[in-house]
XYZ file of C-alpha atoms in Angstrom:
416
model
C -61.026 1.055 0.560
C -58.859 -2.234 1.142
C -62.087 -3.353 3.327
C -64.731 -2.283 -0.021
C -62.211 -4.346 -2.422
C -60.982 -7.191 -0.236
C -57.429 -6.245 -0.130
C -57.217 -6.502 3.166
C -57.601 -10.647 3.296
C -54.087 -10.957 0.967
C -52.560 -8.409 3.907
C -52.804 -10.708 6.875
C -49.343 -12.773 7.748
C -49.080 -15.974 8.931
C -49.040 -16.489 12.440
C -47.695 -20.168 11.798
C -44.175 -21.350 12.553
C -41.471 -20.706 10.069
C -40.066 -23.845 8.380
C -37.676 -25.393 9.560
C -34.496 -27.044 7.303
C -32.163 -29.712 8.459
C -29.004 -30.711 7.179
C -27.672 -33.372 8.046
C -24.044 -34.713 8.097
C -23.303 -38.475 8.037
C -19.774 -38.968 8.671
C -19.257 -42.489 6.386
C -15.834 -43.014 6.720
C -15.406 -47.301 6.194
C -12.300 -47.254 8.806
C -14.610 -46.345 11.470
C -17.460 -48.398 10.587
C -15.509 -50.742 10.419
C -14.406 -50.882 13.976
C -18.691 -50.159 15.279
C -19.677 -52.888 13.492
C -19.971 -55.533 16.006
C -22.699 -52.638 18.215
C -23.762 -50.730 15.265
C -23.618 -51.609 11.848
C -23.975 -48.409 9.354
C -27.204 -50.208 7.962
C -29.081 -50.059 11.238
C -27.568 -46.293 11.687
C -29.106 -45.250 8.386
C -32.530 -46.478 9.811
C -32.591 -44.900 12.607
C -31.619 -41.624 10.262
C -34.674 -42.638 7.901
C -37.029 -42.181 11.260
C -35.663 -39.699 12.444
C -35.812 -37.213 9.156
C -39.312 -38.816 8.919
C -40.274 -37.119 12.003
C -38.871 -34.235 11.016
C -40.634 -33.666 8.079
C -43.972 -34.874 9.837
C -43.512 -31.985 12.193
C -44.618 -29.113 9.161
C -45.958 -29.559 5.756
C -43.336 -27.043 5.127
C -40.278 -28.599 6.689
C -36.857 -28.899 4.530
C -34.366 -32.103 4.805
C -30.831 -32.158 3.679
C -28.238 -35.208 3.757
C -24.358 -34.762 3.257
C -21.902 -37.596 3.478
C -18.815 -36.664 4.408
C -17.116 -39.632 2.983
C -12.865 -40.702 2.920
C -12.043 -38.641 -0.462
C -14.765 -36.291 -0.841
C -17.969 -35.001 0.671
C -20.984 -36.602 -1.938
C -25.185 -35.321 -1.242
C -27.380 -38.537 -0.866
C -30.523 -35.658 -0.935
C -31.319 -33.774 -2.777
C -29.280 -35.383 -5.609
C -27.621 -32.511 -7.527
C -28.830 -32.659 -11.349
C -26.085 -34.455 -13.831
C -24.761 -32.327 -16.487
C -25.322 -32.912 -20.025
C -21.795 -34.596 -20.583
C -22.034 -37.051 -17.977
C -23.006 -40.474 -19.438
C -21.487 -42.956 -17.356
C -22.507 -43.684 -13.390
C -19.883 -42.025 -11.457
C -20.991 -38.915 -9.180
C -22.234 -35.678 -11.029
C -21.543 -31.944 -10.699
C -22.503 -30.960 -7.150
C -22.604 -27.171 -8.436
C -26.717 -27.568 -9.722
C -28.519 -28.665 -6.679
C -31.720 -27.052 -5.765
C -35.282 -28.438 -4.642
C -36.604 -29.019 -8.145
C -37.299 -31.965 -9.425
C -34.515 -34.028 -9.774
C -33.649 -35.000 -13.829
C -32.523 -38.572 -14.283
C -30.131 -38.725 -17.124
C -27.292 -41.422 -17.962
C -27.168 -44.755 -16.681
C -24.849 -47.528 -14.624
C -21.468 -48.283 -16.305
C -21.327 -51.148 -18.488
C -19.233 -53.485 -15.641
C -15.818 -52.710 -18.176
C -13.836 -50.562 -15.432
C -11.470 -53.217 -13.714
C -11.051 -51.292 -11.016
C -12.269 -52.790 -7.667
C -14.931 -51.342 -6.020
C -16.215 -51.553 -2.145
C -19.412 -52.937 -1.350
C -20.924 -52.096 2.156
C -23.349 -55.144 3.512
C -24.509 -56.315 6.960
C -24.721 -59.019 8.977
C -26.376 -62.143 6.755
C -29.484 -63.325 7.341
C -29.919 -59.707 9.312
C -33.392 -57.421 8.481
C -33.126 -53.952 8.831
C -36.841 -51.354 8.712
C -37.368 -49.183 6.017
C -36.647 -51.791 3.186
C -33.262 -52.555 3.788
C -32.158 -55.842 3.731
C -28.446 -57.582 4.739
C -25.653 -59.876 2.972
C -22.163 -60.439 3.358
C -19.554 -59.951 0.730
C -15.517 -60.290 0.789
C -13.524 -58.248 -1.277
C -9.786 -59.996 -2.391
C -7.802 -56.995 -1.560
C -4.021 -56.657 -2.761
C -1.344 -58.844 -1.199
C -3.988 -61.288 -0.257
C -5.752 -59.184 2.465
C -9.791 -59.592 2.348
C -11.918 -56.820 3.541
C -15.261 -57.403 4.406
C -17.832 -54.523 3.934
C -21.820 -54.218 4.034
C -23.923 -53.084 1.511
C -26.989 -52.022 1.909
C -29.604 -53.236 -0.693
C -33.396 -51.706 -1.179
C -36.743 -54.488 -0.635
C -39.775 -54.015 -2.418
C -42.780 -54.443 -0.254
C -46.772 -54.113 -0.335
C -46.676 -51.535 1.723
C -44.857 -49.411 -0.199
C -47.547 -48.107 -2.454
C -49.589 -47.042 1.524
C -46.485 -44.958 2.433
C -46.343 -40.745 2.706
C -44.636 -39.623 -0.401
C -42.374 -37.140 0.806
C -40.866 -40.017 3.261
C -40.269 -42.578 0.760
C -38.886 -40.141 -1.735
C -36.615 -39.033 0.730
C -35.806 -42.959 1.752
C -35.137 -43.872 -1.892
C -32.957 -41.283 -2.807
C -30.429 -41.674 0.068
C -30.154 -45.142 -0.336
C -29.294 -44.746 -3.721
C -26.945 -42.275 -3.449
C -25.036 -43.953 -0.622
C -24.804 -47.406 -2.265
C -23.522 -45.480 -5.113
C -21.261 -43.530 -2.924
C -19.947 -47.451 -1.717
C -19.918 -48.769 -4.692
C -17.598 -46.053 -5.752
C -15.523 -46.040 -3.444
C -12.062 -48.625 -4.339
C -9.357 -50.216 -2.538
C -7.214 -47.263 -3.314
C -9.177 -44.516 -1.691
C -8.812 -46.182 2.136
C -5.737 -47.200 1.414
C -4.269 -43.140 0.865
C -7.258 -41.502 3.608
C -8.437 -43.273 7.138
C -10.035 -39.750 8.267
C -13.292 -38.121 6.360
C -13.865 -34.924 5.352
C -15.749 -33.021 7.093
C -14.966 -29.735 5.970
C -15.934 -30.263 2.844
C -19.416 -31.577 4.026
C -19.522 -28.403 6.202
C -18.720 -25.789 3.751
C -21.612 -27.765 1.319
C -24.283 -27.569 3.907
C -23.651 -23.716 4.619
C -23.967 -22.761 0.614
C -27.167 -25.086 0.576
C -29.018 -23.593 3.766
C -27.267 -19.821 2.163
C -29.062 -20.681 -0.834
C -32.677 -22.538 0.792
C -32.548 -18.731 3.073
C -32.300 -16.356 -0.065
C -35.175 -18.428 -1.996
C -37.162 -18.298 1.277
C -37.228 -14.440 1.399
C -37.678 -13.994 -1.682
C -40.357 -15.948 -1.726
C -42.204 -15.030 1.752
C -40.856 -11.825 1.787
C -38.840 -12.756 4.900
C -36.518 -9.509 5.437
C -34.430 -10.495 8.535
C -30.950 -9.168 8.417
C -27.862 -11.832 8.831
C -25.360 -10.286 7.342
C -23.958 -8.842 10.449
C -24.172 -6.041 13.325
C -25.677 -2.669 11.596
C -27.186 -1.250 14.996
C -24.355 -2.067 17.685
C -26.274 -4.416 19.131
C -23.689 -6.986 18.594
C -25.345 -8.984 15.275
C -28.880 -9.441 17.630
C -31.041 -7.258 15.361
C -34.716 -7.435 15.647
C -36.567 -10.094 13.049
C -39.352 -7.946 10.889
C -40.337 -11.123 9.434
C -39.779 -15.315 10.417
C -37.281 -16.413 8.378
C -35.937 -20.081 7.338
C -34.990 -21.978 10.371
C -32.165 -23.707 9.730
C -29.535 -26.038 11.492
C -26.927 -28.356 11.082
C -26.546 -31.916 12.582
C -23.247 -34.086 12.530
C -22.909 -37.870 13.131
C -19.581 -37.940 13.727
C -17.040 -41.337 13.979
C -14.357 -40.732 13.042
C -11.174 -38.693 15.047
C -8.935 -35.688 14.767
C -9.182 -33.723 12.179
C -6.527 -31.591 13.052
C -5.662 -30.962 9.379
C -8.562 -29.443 8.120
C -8.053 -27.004 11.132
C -8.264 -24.052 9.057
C -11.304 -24.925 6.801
C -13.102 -25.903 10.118
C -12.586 -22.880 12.090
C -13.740 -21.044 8.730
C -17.258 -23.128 8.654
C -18.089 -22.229 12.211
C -16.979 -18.622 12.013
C -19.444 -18.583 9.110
C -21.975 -20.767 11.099
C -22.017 -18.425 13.996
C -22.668 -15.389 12.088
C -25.402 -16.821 9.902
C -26.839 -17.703 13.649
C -26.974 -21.281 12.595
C -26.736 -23.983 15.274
C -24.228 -26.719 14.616
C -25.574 -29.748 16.746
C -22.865 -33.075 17.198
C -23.967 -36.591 17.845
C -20.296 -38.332 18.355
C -20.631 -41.891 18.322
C -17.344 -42.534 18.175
C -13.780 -40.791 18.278
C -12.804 -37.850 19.563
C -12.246 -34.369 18.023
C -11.471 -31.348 19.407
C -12.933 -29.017 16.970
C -16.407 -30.566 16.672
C -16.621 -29.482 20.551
C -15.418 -25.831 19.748
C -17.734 -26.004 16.922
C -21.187 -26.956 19.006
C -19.912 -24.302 21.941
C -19.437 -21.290 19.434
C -22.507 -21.653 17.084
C -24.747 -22.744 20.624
C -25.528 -25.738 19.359
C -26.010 -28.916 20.941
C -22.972 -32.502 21.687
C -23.612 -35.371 22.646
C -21.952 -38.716 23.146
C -24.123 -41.698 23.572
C -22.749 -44.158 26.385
C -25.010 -46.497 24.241
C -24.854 -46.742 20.640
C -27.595 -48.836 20.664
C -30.062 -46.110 21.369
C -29.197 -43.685 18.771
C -33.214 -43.150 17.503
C -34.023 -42.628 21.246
C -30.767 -39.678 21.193
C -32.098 -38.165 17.664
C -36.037 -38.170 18.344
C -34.737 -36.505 22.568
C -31.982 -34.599 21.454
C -31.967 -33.136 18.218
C -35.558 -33.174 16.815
C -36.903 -29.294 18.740
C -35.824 -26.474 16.621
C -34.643 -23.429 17.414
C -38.057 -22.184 18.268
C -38.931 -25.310 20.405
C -35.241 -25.034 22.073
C -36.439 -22.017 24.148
C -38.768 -23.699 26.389
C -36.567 -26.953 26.413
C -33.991 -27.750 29.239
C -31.138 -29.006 26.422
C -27.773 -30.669 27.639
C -25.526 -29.021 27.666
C -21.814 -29.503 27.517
C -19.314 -28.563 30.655
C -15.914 -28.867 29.563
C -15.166 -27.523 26.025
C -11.375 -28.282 25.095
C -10.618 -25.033 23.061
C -6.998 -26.482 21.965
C -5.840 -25.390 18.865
C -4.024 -27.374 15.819
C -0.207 -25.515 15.075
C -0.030 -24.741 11.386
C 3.194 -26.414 10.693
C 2.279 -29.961 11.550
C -1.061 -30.236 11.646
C -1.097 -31.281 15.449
C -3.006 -30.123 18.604
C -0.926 -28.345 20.812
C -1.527 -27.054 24.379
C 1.186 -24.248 24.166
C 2.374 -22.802 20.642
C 3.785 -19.678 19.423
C 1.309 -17.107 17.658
C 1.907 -14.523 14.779
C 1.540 -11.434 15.480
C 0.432 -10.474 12.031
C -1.661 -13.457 11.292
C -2.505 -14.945 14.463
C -1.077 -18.414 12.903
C -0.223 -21.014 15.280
C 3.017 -22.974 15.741
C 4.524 -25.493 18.270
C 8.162 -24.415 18.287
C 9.458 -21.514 17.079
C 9.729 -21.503 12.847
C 12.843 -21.605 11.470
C 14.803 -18.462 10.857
C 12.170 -16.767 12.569
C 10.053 -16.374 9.464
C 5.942 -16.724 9.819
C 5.510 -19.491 7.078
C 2.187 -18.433 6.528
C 2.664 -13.800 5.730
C 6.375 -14.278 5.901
C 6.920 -12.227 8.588
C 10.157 -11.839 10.306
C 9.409 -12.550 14.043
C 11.499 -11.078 17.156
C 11.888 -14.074 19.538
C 14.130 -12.055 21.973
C 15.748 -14.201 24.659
C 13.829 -17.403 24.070
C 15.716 -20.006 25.074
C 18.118 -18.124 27.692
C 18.099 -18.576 31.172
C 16.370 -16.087 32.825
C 18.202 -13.925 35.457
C 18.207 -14.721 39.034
C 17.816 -12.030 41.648
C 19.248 -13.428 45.081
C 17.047 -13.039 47.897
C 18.471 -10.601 50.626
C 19.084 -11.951 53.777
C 17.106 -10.465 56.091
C 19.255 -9.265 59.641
C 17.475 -10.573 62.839
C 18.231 -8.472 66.258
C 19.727 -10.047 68.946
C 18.776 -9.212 72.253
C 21.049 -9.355 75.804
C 20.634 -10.456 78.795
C 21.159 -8.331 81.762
C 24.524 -8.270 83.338
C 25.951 -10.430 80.363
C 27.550 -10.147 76.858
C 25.865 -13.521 75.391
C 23.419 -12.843 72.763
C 20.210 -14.803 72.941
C 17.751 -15.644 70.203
C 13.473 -14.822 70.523
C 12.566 -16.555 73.629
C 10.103 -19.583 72.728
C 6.777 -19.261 74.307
């Protein structure tokens, strides 16, 4: 009957590739721009981040694009902008609880220039030209006790060619550039003055409820019924996909360096990460963090650290542009040594030898005083710590003398 009626044509699935959503994480933390200015300004980073996501939506019709900033005070989207609520009227950041892939709802406007508080503008070299309409000039900020700070901003240029360019790509260009010059303008004297890390946690814990939330409207949509919520067959969380589901990832441009204080919330993200199967991939252009590394290992993702900053498109398009699908027929790098260290919960630091909880598995570098966990407030039994141990002497082992014939003078083993 389906045949008679033509049922059977609405039956058929797709045989095409699933989507395939990126999020990606710019770490924007001004200290450490600061210091890769001289090899690579943030303005010609954010180009090569415009070409890149450019190829990435070129890749499917279908293909989803995210962009976090993990900035010095908070973690801010530059796209999709999250839609302001009806009570905000002046230009600072809005709600970031409303974000979905609708269209975007422009409501309120700049301040009217009354705040006196200072504000820090990001610019580039002068005279410099950037692609993807972004042009360059230098500003100095008077900062207080007669410290300047000089910062680049990065400014949008109207061109003929706009009006020849794909949508999707300059909709994507125009909101992050407005967002992060926003973020930048935002941004005051204060704010690096009391943080010179980023955080990245934050940005983390964003992009998981965003690619939670793309997944859900995916399914329900496509009738994708793939099961992530965990092992319900033994076979260790590896169930078998009825349907192609949302393909999702996460990428991090990392510069800045420890983050040993948002241990906790980091470890949470890639726990989370790893069961939701989704691939945390690091480009570190600068720094070092321990947890990044432990991050890529445990969700199989992919690190990197360019030797040259200058080819960071050439990194992206090599690197980090295959999917999850394309990855199985790739040869990826990979990563040999994976420092696993842990941060101690007491001061925040990496240690190579600490003391565990037995009851909450927290992690300490000396023993806690009065032998209370301070995170369950357990009492602990340290035992002996701190005693010498005891010393067994070594018996002294009896060697046989021989005699010699005739004579009452012991002689050791003959040498041969």
């Amino acid at each position: 009957m389906n045949a008679v009626d033509g049922s059977e044509h609405y039956e058929r699935t797709s045989d095409e590739p699933p989507p395939a959503l990126l999020t990606i994480i710019l770490d924007t933390n001004p200290h450490a721009w600061s210091l890769l200015s001289s090899t690579l300004p943030l303005s010609k980073a954010i180009a090569n981040i415009l070409v890149f996501i450019n190829a990435h939506l070129a890749f499917n019709y279908a293909n989803k694009v995210a962009v976090i900033a993990s900035h010095s005070q908070r973690a801010q989207w530059l796209y999709p902008s999250p839609k302001k609520s009806l009570g905000t009227t002046n230009g600072d950041a809005p709600e970031q609880n409303a974000i979905d892939g609708e269209d975007i709802v422009m409501t309120g406007g700049p301040s009217d220039g009354a705040s006196a508080k200072k504000k820090l503008i990001l610019r580039g070299p002068k005279g410099s030209a950037a692609p993807n309409g972004i042009t360059d000039a230098p500003q100095v900020l008077a900062a207080e006790g007669g410290a300047q700070l000089q910062r680049h901003q990065l400014q949008p240029r109207v061109t003929a060619d706009d009006a020849n360019k794909y949508r999707p790509f300059r909709l994507v260009e125009d909101e992050v550039m407005a967002n992060l010059r926003s973020l930048m303008e935002n941004t005051t004297e204060a704010d690096l003055q009391n943080s010179s890390t980023t955080m990245m946690a934050g940005a983390l814990t964003l992009a998981l409820a965003y690619i939670n939330k793309q997944t859900l409207e995916y399914n329900e949509t496509n009738g994708g019924a793939m099961d992530t919520h965990g092992d319900r067959g033994g076979n260790d969380g590896r169930e078998h996909e009825a349907k192609k589901s949302l393909q999702s990832r996460i990428l991090v441009l990392s510069v800045s360096g420890d983050l040993a204080f948002q241990y906790i919330p980091v470890m949470n993200c890639i726990f989370a990460a790893q069961r939701q199967r989704i691939p945390i991939d690091i480009l570190k252009l600068a720094g070092d963090t321990v947890f990044l590394q432990q991050a890529s290992d445990a969700t199989h993702g992919i690190y990197t650290s360019p030797t040259s900053r200058l080819g960071l498109l050439q990194y992206l398009m090599m690197a980090f542009l295959p999917d999850q699908t394309s990855r199985q027929y790739l040869v990826l790098p990979t990563q040999v040594n994976v420092d696993f260290r842990a941060a101690c919960f007491c001061h925040k630091r990496v240690v190579d030898i600490g003391f565990v909880c037995s009851i909450c598995l927290s992690i300490f570098c000396s023993p806690p005083e009065g032998a209370t966990c301070l995170t369950c407030g357990t009492h602990l039994r340290l035992g002996a710590y701190g005693g010498k141990p005891a010393v067994v002497p070594k018996k002294k082992k009896k060697r046989k003398a021989a005699r010699i014939e005739g004579g009452s003078t012991p002689v050791g083993t003959p040498v041969p």
